[in-house]
Tab-separated table of C-alpha atoms in Angstrom:
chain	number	residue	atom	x	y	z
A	1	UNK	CA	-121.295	108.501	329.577
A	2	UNK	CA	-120.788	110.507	333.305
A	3	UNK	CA	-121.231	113.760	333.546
A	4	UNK	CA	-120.528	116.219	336.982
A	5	UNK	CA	-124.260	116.850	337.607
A	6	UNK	CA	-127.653	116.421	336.024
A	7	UNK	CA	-128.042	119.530	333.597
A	8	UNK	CA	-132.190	119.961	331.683
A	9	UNK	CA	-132.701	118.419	328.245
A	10	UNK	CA	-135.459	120.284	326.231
A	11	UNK	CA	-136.829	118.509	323.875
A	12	UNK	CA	-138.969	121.244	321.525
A	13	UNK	CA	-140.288	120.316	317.622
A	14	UNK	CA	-137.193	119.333	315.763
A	15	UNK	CA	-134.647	119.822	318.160
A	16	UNK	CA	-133.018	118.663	321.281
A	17	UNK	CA	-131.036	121.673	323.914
A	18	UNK	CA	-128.825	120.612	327.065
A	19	UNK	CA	-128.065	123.489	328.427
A	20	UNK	CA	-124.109	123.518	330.019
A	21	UNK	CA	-123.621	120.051	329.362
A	22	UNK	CA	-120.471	118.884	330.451
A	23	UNK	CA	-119.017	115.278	329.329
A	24	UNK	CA	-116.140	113.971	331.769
A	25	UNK	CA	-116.038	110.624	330.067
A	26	UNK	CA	-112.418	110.202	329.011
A	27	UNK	CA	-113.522	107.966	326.243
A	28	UNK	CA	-115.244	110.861	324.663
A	29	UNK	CA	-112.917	113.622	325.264
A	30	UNK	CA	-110.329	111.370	323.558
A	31	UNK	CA	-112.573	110.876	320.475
A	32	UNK	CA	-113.360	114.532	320.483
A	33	UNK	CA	-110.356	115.769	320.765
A	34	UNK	CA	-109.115	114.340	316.874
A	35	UNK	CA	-111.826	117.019	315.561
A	36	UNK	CA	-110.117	120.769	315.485
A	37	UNK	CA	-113.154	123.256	314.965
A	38	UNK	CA	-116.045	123.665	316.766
A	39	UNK	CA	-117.847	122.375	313.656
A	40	UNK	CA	-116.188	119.243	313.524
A	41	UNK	CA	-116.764	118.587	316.888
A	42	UNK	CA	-120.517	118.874	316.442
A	43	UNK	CA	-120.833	116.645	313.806
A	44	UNK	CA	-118.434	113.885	315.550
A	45	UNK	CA	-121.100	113.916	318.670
A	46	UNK	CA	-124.242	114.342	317.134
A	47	UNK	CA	-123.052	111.175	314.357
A	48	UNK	CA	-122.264	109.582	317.831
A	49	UNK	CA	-125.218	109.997	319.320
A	50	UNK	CA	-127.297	109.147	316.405
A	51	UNK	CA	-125.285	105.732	315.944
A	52	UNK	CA	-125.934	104.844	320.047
A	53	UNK	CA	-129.854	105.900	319.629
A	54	UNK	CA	-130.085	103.175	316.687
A	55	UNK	CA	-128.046	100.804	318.554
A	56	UNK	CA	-130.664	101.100	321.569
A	57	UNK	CA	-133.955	100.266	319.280
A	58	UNK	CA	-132.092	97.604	317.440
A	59	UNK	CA	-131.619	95.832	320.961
A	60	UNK	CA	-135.651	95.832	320.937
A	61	UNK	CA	-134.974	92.831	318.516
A	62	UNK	CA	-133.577	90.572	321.080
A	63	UNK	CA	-135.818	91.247	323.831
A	64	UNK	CA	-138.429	89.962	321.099
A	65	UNK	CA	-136.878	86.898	320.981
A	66	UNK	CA	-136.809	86.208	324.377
A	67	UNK	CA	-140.493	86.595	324.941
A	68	UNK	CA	-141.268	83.985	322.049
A	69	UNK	CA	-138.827	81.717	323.948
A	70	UNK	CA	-140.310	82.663	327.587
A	71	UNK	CA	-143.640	82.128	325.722
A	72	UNK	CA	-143.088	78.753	324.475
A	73	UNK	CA	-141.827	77.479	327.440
A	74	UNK	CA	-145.039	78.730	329.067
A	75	UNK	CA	-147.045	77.138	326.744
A	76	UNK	CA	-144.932	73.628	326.515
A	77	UNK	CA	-145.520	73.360	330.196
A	78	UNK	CA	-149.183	74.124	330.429
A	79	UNK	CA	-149.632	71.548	327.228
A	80	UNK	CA	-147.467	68.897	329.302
A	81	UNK	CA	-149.271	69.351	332.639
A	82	UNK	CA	-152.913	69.215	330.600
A	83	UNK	CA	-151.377	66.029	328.986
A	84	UNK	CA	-150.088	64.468	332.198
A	85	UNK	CA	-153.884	65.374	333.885
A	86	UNK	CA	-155.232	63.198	330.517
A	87	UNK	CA	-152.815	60.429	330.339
A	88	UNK	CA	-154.004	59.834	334.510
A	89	UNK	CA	-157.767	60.419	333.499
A	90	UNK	CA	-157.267	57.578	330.178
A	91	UNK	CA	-155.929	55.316	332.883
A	92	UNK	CA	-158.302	54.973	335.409
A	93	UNK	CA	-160.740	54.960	332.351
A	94	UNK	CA	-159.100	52.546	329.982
A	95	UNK	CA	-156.661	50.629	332.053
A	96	UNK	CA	-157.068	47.163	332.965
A	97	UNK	CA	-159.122	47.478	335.709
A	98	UNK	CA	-160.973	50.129	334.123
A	99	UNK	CA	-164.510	50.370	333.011
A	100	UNK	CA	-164.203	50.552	329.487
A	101	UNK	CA	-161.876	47.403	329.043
A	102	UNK	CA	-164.861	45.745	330.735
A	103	UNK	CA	-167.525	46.806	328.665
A	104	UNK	CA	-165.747	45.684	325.680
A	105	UNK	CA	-165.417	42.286	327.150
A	106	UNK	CA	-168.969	41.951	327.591
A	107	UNK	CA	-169.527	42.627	324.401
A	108	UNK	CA	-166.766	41.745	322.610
A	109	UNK	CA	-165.104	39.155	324.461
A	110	UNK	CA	-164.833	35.219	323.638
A	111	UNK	CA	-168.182	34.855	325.166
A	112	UNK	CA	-169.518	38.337	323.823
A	113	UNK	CA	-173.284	38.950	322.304
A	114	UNK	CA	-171.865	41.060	319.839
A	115	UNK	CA	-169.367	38.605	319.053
A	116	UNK	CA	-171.796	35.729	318.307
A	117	UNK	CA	-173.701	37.906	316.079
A	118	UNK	CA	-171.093	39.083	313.635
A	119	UNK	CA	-169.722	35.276	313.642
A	120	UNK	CA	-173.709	33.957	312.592
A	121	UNK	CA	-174.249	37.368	310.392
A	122	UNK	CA	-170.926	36.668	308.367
A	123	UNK	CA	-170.586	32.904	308.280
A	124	UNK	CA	-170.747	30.857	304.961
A	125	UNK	CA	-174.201	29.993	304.614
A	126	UNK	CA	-174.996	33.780	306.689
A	127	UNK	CA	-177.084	36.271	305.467
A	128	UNK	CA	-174.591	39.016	304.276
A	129	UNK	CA	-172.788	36.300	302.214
A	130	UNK	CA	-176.128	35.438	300.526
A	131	UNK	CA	-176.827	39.005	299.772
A	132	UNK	CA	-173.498	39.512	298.332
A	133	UNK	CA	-173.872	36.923	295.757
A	134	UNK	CA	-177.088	38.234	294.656
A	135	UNK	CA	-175.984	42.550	294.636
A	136	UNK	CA	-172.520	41.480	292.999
A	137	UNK	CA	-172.754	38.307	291.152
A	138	UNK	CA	-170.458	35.189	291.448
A	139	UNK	CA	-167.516	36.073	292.218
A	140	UNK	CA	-167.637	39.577	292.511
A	141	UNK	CA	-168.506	40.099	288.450
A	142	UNK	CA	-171.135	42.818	289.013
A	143	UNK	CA	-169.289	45.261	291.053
A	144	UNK	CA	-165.727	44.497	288.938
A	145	UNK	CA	-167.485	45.717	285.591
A	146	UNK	CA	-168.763	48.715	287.569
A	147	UNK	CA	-165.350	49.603	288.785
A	148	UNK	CA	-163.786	48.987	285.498
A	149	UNK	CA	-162.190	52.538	284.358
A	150	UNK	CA	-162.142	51.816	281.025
A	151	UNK	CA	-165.368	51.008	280.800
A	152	UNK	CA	-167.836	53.707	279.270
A	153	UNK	CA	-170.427	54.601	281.349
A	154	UNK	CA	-169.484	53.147	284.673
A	155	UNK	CA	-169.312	55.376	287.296
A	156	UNK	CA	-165.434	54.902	287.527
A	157	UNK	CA	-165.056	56.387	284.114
A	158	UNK	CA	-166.584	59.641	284.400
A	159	UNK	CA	-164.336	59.829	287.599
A	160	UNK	CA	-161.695	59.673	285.418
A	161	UNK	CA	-163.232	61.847	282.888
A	162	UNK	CA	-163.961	64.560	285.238
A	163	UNK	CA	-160.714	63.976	286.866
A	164	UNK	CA	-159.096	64.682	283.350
A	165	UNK	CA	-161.147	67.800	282.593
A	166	UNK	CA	-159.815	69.505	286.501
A	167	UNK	CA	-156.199	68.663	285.442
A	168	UNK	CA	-156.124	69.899	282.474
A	169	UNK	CA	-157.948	73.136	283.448
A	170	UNK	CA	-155.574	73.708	286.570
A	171	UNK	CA	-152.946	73.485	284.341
A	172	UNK	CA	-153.867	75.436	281.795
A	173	UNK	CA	-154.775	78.564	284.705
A	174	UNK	CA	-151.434	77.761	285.896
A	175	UNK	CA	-149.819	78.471	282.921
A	176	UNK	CA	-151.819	81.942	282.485
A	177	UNK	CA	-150.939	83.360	285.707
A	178	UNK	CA	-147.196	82.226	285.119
A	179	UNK	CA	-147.746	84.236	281.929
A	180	UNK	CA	-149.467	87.196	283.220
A	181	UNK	CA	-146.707	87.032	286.279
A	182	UNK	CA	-144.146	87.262	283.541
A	183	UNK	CA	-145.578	89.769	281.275
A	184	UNK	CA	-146.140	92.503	284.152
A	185	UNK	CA	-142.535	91.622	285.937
A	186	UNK	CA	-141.345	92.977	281.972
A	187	UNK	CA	-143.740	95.833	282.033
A	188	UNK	CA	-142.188	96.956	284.749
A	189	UNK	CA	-139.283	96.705	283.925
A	190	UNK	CA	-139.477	98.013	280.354
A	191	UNK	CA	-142.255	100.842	280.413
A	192	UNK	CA	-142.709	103.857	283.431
A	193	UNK	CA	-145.199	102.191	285.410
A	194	UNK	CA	-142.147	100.956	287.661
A	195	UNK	CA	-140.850	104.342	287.738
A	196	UNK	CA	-144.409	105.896	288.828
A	197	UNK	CA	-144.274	103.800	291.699
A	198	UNK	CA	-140.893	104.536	292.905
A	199	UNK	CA	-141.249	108.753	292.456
A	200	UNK	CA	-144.532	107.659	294.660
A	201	UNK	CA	-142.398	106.500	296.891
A	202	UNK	CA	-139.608	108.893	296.850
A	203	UNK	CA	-142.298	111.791	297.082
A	204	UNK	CA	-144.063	110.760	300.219
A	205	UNK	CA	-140.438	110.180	302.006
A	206	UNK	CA	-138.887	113.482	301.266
A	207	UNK	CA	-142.668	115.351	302.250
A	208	UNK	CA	-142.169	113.424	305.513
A	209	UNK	CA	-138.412	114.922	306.123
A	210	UNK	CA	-139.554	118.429	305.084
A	211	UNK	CA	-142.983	117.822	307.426
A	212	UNK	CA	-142.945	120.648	310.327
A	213	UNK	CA	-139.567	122.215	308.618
A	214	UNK	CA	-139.804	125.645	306.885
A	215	UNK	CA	-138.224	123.700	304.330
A	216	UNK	CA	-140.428	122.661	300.832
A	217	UNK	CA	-140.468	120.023	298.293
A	218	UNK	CA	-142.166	120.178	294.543
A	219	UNK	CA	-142.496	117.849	292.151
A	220	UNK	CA	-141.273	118.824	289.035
A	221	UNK	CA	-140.790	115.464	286.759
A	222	UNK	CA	-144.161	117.095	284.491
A	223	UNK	CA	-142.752	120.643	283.556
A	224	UNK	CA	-139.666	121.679	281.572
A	225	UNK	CA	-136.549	123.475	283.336
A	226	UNK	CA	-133.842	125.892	282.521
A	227	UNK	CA	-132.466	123.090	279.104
A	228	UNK	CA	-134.647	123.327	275.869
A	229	UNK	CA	-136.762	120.686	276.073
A	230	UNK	CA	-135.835	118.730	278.966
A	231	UNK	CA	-138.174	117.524	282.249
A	232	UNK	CA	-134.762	116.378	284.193
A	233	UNK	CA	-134.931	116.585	288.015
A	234	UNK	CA	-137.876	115.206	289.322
A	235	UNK	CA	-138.426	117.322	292.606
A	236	UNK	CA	-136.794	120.164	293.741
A	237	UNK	CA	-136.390	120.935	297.798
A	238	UNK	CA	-136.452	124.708	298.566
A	239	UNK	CA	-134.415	125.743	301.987
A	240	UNK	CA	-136.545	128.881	303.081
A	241	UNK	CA	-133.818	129.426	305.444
A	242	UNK	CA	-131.018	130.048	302.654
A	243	UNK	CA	-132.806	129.735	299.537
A	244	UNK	CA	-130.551	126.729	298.502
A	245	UNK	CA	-132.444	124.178	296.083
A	246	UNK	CA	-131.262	120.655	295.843
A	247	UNK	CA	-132.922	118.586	292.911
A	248	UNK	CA	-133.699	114.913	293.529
A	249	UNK	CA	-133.945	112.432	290.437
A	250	UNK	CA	-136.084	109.282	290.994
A	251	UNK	CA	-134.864	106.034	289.089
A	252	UNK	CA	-136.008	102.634	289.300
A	253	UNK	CA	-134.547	100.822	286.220
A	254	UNK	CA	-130.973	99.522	285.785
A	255	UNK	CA	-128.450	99.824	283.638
A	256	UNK	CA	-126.503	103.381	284.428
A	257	UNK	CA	-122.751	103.184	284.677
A	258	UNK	CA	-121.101	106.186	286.975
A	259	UNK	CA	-120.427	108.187	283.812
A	260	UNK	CA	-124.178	108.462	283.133
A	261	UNK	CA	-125.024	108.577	287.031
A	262	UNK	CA	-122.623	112.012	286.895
A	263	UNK	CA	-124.432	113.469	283.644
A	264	UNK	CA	-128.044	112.802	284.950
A	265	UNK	CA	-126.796	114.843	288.108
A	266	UNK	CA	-125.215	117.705	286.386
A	267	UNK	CA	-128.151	117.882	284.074
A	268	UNK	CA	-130.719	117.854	286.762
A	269	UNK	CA	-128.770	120.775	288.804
A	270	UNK	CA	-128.543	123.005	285.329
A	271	UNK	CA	-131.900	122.229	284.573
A	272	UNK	CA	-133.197	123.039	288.014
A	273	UNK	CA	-130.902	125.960	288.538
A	274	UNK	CA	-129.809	123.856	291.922
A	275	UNK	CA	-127.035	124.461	294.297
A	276	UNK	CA	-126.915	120.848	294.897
A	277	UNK	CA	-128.485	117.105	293.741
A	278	UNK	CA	-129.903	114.261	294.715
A	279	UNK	CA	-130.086	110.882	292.354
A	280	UNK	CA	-132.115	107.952	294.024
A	281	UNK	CA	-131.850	104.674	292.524
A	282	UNK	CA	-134.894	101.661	293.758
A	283	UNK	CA	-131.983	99.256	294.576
A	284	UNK	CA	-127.773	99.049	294.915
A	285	UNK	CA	-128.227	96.168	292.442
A	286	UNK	CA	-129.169	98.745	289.498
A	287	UNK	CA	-125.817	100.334	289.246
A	288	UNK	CA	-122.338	99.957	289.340
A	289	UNK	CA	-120.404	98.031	292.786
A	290	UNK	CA	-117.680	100.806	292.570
A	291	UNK	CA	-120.694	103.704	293.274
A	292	UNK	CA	-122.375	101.757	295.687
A	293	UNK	CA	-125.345	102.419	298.428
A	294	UNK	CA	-123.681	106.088	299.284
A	295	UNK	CA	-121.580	108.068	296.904
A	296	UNK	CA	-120.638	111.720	296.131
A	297	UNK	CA	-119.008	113.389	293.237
A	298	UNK	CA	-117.725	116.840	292.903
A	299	UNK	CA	-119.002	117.604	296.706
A	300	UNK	CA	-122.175	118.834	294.974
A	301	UNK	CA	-123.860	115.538	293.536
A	302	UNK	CA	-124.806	112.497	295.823
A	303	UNK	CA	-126.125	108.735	294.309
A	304	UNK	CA	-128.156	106.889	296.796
A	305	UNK	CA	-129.790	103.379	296.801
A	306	UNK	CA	-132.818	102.711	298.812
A	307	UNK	CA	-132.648	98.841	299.153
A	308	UNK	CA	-130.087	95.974	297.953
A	309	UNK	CA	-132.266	94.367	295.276
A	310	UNK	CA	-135.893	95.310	293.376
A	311	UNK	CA	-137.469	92.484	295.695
A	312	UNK	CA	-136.573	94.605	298.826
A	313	UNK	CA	-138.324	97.597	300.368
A	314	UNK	CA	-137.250	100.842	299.950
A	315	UNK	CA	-135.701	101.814	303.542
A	316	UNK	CA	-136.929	105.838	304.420
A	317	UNK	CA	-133.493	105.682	306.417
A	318	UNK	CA	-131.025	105.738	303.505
A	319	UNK	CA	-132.919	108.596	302.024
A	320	UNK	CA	-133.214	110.320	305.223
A	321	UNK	CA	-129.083	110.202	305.148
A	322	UNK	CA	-128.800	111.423	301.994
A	323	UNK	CA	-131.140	114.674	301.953
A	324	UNK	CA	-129.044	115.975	305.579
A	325	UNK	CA	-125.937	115.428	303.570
A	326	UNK	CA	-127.053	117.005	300.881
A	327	UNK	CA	-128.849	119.671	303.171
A	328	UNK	CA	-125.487	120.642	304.809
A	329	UNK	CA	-123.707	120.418	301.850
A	330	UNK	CA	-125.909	123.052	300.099
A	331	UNK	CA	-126.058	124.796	303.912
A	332	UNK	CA	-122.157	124.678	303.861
A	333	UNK	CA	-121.439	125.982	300.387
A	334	UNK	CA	-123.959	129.128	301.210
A	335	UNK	CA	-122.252	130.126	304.835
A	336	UNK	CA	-118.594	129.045	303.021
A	337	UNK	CA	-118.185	130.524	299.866
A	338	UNK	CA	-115.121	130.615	298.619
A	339	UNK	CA	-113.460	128.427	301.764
A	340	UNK	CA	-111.231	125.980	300.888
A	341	UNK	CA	-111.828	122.250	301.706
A	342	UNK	CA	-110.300	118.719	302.352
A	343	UNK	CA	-111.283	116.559	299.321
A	344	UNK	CA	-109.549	113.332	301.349
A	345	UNK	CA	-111.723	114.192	304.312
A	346	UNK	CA	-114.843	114.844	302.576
A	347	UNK	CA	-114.441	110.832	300.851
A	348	UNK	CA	-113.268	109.003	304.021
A	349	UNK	CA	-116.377	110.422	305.032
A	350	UNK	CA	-118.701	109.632	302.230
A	351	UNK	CA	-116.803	105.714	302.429
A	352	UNK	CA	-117.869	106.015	306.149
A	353	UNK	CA	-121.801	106.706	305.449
A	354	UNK	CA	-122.009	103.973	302.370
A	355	UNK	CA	-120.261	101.505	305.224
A	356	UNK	CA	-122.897	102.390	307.725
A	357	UNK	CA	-125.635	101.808	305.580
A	358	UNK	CA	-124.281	98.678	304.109
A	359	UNK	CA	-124.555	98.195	307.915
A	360	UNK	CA	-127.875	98.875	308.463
A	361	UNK	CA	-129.667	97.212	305.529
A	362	UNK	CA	-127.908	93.952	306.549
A	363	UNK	CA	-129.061	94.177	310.083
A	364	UNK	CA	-132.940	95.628	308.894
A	365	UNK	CA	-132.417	92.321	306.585
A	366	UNK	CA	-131.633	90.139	310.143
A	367	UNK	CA	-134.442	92.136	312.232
A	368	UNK	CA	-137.212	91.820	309.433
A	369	UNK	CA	-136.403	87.637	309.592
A	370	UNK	CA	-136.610	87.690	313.180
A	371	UNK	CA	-140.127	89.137	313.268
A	372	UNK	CA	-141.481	86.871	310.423
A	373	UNK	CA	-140.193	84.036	312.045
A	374	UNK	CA	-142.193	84.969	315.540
A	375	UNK	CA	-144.753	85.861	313.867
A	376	UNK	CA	-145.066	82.086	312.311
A	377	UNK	CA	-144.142	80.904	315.734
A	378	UNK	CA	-147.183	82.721	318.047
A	379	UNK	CA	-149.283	81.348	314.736
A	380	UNK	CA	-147.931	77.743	315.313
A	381	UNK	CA	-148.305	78.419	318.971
A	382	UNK	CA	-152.296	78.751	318.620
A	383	UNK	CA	-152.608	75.999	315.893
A	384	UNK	CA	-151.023	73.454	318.644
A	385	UNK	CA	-153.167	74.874	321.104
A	386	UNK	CA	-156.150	74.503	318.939
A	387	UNK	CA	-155.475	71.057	317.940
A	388	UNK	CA	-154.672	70.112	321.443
A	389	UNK	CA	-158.128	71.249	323.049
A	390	UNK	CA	-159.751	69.512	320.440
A	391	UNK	CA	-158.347	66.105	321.062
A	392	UNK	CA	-158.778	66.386	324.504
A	393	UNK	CA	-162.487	67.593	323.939
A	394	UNK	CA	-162.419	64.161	321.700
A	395	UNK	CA	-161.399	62.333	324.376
A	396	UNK	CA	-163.624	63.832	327.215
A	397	UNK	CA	-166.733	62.846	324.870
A	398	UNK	CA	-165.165	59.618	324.447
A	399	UNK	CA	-165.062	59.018	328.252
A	400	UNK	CA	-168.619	60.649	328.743
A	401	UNK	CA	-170.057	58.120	326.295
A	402	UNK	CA	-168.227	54.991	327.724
A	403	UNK	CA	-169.816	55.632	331.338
């Protein structure tokens, strides 16, 4: 982007202010120029520049990669050139003119000391034959009865026995944590425990997008609301600025189809005496394809989905998108009472947020691989290195002892 001269950004709290900023780029004044209203505008550039900020840290993923690579080719070469300095040093050591190669021939040569030794020690007739015979028996009967397995009492049986008794047991505390595994994946999935954990969750990310805001967020899941008898709405967000209130409703189990996603919603805004809410589902998995990561009914209730399955993270980003939609919405219908809208512009841009995000969780998917996998490569890096030194240190004391 070019712009006629260099204008002061402020940067102050929550906010960013260029003061007479002027864009001559003709690729944005053609973009901007679709949008009618000065309102429209606004959006199109600030979505803009929000979509070119997250490109820039996602390219902090490939520079990543290239510093494993730059690192491995560092360390390849160091290993080869300590490797080429060994393989010279094992040579004039070891080679045939060497002074190992001659030490063994003294003593281990055809004419050897050592050599004549074994041959007298070991001969028929020798002295470790004779004792042989007499430990073992003729023909080895001794030591064969010892060895026997099946034998009671010989050492090789309570081997066996004890080798029995560690099977068994490692099996049978296999098959208790398999069972235990089992039996808390259904708790969760069956009783609230699950669901404490994910309003955990979903509180500490929405007190992080109202931190520093004059904005406020309360949990409310414990107390009854405006319906006899009923707790619905989990938090409520207060927007000192308007007074707006948009409930949020935490869910982490499956199972809702889009009519029951739409009565939980108009329930929790009734209940909570709302202008506007929030549903948040633990995963897109738990409910139906057609509703999706990102999806709005009514232009006053929004569904969200925090990760693609229950073994995935929740990602703070997806809820982040949802509570400034929901924020403007509630914003919008306070300063526009009454105004009329464009239902077909309002979903193509809805389709447009639940395509971004599909987006994003594919590439935080791609970017969370990518670290694991350097991660296991600076971790193979140091266990090569390791093992390296130490067979050269082998070989060093090798060469000390041989002179």
């Amino acid at each position: 982007m070019a712009t006629e001269e260099v204008h002061p950004i402020e940067v102050e709290d929550d906010r960013v202010r260029i003061t007479e900023f002027e864009v001559t780029d003709s690729t944005v004044v053609d973009y901007l120029e679709n949008f009618e209203t000065n309102v429209e505008r606004t959006d199109a550039f600030t979505q803009a520049l929000r979509i070119g900020v997250t490109t820039m840290e996602l390219a902090e993923t490939s520079q990543q990669e290239e510093f494993v690579e730059r690192k491995f080719s560092e360390m390849q070469r160091d290993l080869q050139t300590e490797i080429n300095r060994v393989e010279q040093e094992v040579e004039e050591r070891f080679g045939d003119e060497g002074d190992v190669p001659k030490i063994l021939d003294t003593h281990l040569g055809p004419e050897g000391r050592l050599k004549q030794q074994i041959e007298t020690a070991f001969s028929e007739g020798g002295p470790f034959t004779e004792r042989l015979d007499e430990e073992l028996g003729e023909n080895g009967e001794r030591i064969q009865k010892a060895l026997d397995p099946d034998t009671e009492g010989t050492p090789t049986y309570r081997l066996k026995q004890t080798l029995q008794d560690e099977v068994r047991s490692l099996r049978d505390k296999i098959e208790e944590e398999a069972t235990a595994e089992e039996t808390e994946a259904e708790l969760r999935q069956r009783t609230t425990l699950k669901g404490d954990d994910f309003e955990d969750t979903v509180e500490n990310i929405l007190s992080d997008l109202v931190y520093n805001t004059s904005d406020e967020v309360e949990y409310t899941g414990d107390t009854l609301g405006e319906l006899s008898g009923r707790k619905v709405g989990d938090f409520v967000i207060t927007l000192n600025d308007t007074g707006q209130r948009i409930v949020v409703e935490a869910k982490s189990d499956k199972g809702y189809s889009q009519r029951d996603i739409k009565e939980e919603l108009a329930a929790a805004v009734e209940n909570r005496d709302a202008d506007y809410g929030l549903i948040v589902f633990e995963c897109e998995s738990y409910i139906p394809n057609k509703v999706g990561y990102f999806h709005e009914f009514d232009t006053e209730r929004l569904s969200v989905a925090l990760s693609e399955s229950n073994e995935d993270d929740a990602e703070p980003a997806f809820l982040r998108i949802a509570y400034n939609w929901a924020k403007t919405r509630a914003v919008q219908g306070y300063v526009d009472a009454g105004t009329a809208f464009d239902p077909e512009a309002v979903q193509n841009a809805v389709s447009e947020v639940g395509d971004s995000i599909n987006r994003f969780s594919s590439i935080r998917t791609k970017t969370t691989s990518i670290r694991k996998t350097a991660n296991d490569i600076d971790a193979t890096l140091d266990e090569i290195e390791g093992e390296v030194k130490s067979e050269l240190a082998d070989i060093r004391t090798e060469i000390q002892t041989a002179e």
